[in-house]
Amino acid sequence: MGETPGAGYLQMESGGVTREYRLHVPASYAAGTAVPLVLNLHGFASNALEQEILSGTSAKADAEGFLVVYPQALGSPPTWRVGTLAGGDEDLAFIEDLLQALEGQYTIDPRRVYATGISNGGGMVHRIGCDLANRVAAIAPVSGAYLESSACSPARPMPVVAFHGTADRIVPYDGQGVVLPPVRDWAAAWAGRDACAAGPEVVFRNGEVTGEAWTDCAGGSEVILYTIEGRGHSWPGADLLPGLAIATRDIVATDAMWDFFVRHPGIVTGG
């Protein structure tokens, strides 16, 4: 479409389909100096622009000097196809193609590519952690919908940090039948994949928020789950729609995940 990066939607071809994304490049970026890249995926029926506004990640990118890309899902309403939804392989291929395209245009450190997203986008981030561990160093889903699907066998230990409210009515913290696992069980399963020997241990308390960590994990990985007591389906720390009182102010997810990302550069092979 020819927009300046960060000013609108850009387009690319993936699997014979035109796909869209938003890209934010900080003013500090200089070609030739490798910088991190964060993938940030919107939720069901949302879009890349709304996710940029909700998460505040572009402002964080300006402050810390990384690129952030907001991929756009297909469909009406837009949906990342995870779990048993047909088209999931195509969505995963789009993420791979997008990474390859951006790495061809910008000087991106392949050891510092990360993924976050909310709700349905958080479910897609889970799949990225399972299937693209050779490309992505760590993941940070928020209020994620982790649809039960095929086995998850990452190619390397995957550092994971997640955020979820106990009063989430859209993706219940305690799970939903055979479709959505309890969030704490989901985090513990990642600790099992990462062969964590210690935990869970409380490592953070502030007001409504408790952080539990599984540590002594393979490859220097760790798993942290931030549980927000009494809050709903939201991005912690977000300023969007404060009157709804669903987002806590006791932790800012965007800040906490960036600190986590900085601690976990990956050993990735690419391809």
PDB file of C-alpha atoms in Angstrom, residues 137-138 156-160 194-196 214-224 260-267:
ATOM      1  CA  ALA A 137      13.163 -16.556  21.594  1.00  0.00           C
ATOM      2  CA  ALA A 138      10.314 -16.157  24.121  1.00  0.00           C
ATOM      3  CA  ARG A 156      14.156 -25.857  22.212  1.00  0.00           C
ATOM      4  CA  PRO A 157      13.169 -24.779  25.728  1.00  0.00           C
ATOM      5  CA  MET A 158      10.794 -21.821  25.425  1.00  0.00           C
ATOM      6  CA  PRO A 159      10.723 -19.045  28.037  1.00  0.00           C
ATOM      7  CA  VAL A 160       7.089 -18.125  28.763  1.00  0.00           C
ATOM      8  CA  ASP A 194      11.019 -26.787  29.689  1.00  0.00           C
ATOM      9  CA  ALA A 195      12.078 -29.404  32.274  1.00  0.00           C
ATOM     10  CA  CYS A 196      11.854 -26.878  35.106  1.00  0.00           C
ATOM     11  CA  TRP A 214       8.936 -22.166  37.551  1.00  0.00           C
ATOM     12  CA  THR A 215      12.742 -22.024  37.414  1.00  0.00           C
ATOM     13  CA  ASP A 216      15.908 -24.101  37.028  1.00  0.00           C
ATOM     14  CA  CYS A 217      14.650 -24.925  33.552  1.00  0.00           C
ATOM     15  CA  ALA A 218      16.503 -26.330  30.564  1.00  0.00           C
ATOM     16  CA  GLY A 219      18.468 -23.894  28.445  1.00  0.00           C
ATOM     17  CA  GLY A 220      18.100 -21.069  30.955  1.00  0.00           C
ATOM     18  CA  SER A 221      14.373 -20.783  30.288  1.00  0.00           C
ATOM     19  CA  GLU A 222      11.719 -20.021  32.896  1.00  0.00           C
ATOM     20  CA  VAL A 223       7.933 -19.830  33.098  1.00  0.00           C
ATOM     21  CA  ILE A 224       6.134 -17.020  34.933  1.00  0.00           C
ATOM     22  CA  PHE A 260      11.330 -10.789  30.589  1.00  0.00           C
ATOM     23  CA  PHE A 261      12.302 -10.656  26.911  1.00  0.00           C
ATOM     24  CA  VAL A 262      15.530  -8.819  27.706  1.00  0.00           C
ATOM     25  CA  ARG A 263      16.498 -11.626  30.087  1.00  0.00           C
ATOM     26  CA  HIS A 264      15.872 -14.295  27.440  1.00  0.00           C
ATOM     27  CA  PRO A 265      17.684 -13.901  24.152  1.00  0.00           C
ATOM     28  CA  GLY A 266      17.331 -17.105  22.212  1.00  0.00           C
ATOM     29  CA  ILE A 267      19.722 -19.492  20.599  1.00  0.00           C
TER      30      ILE A 267
END
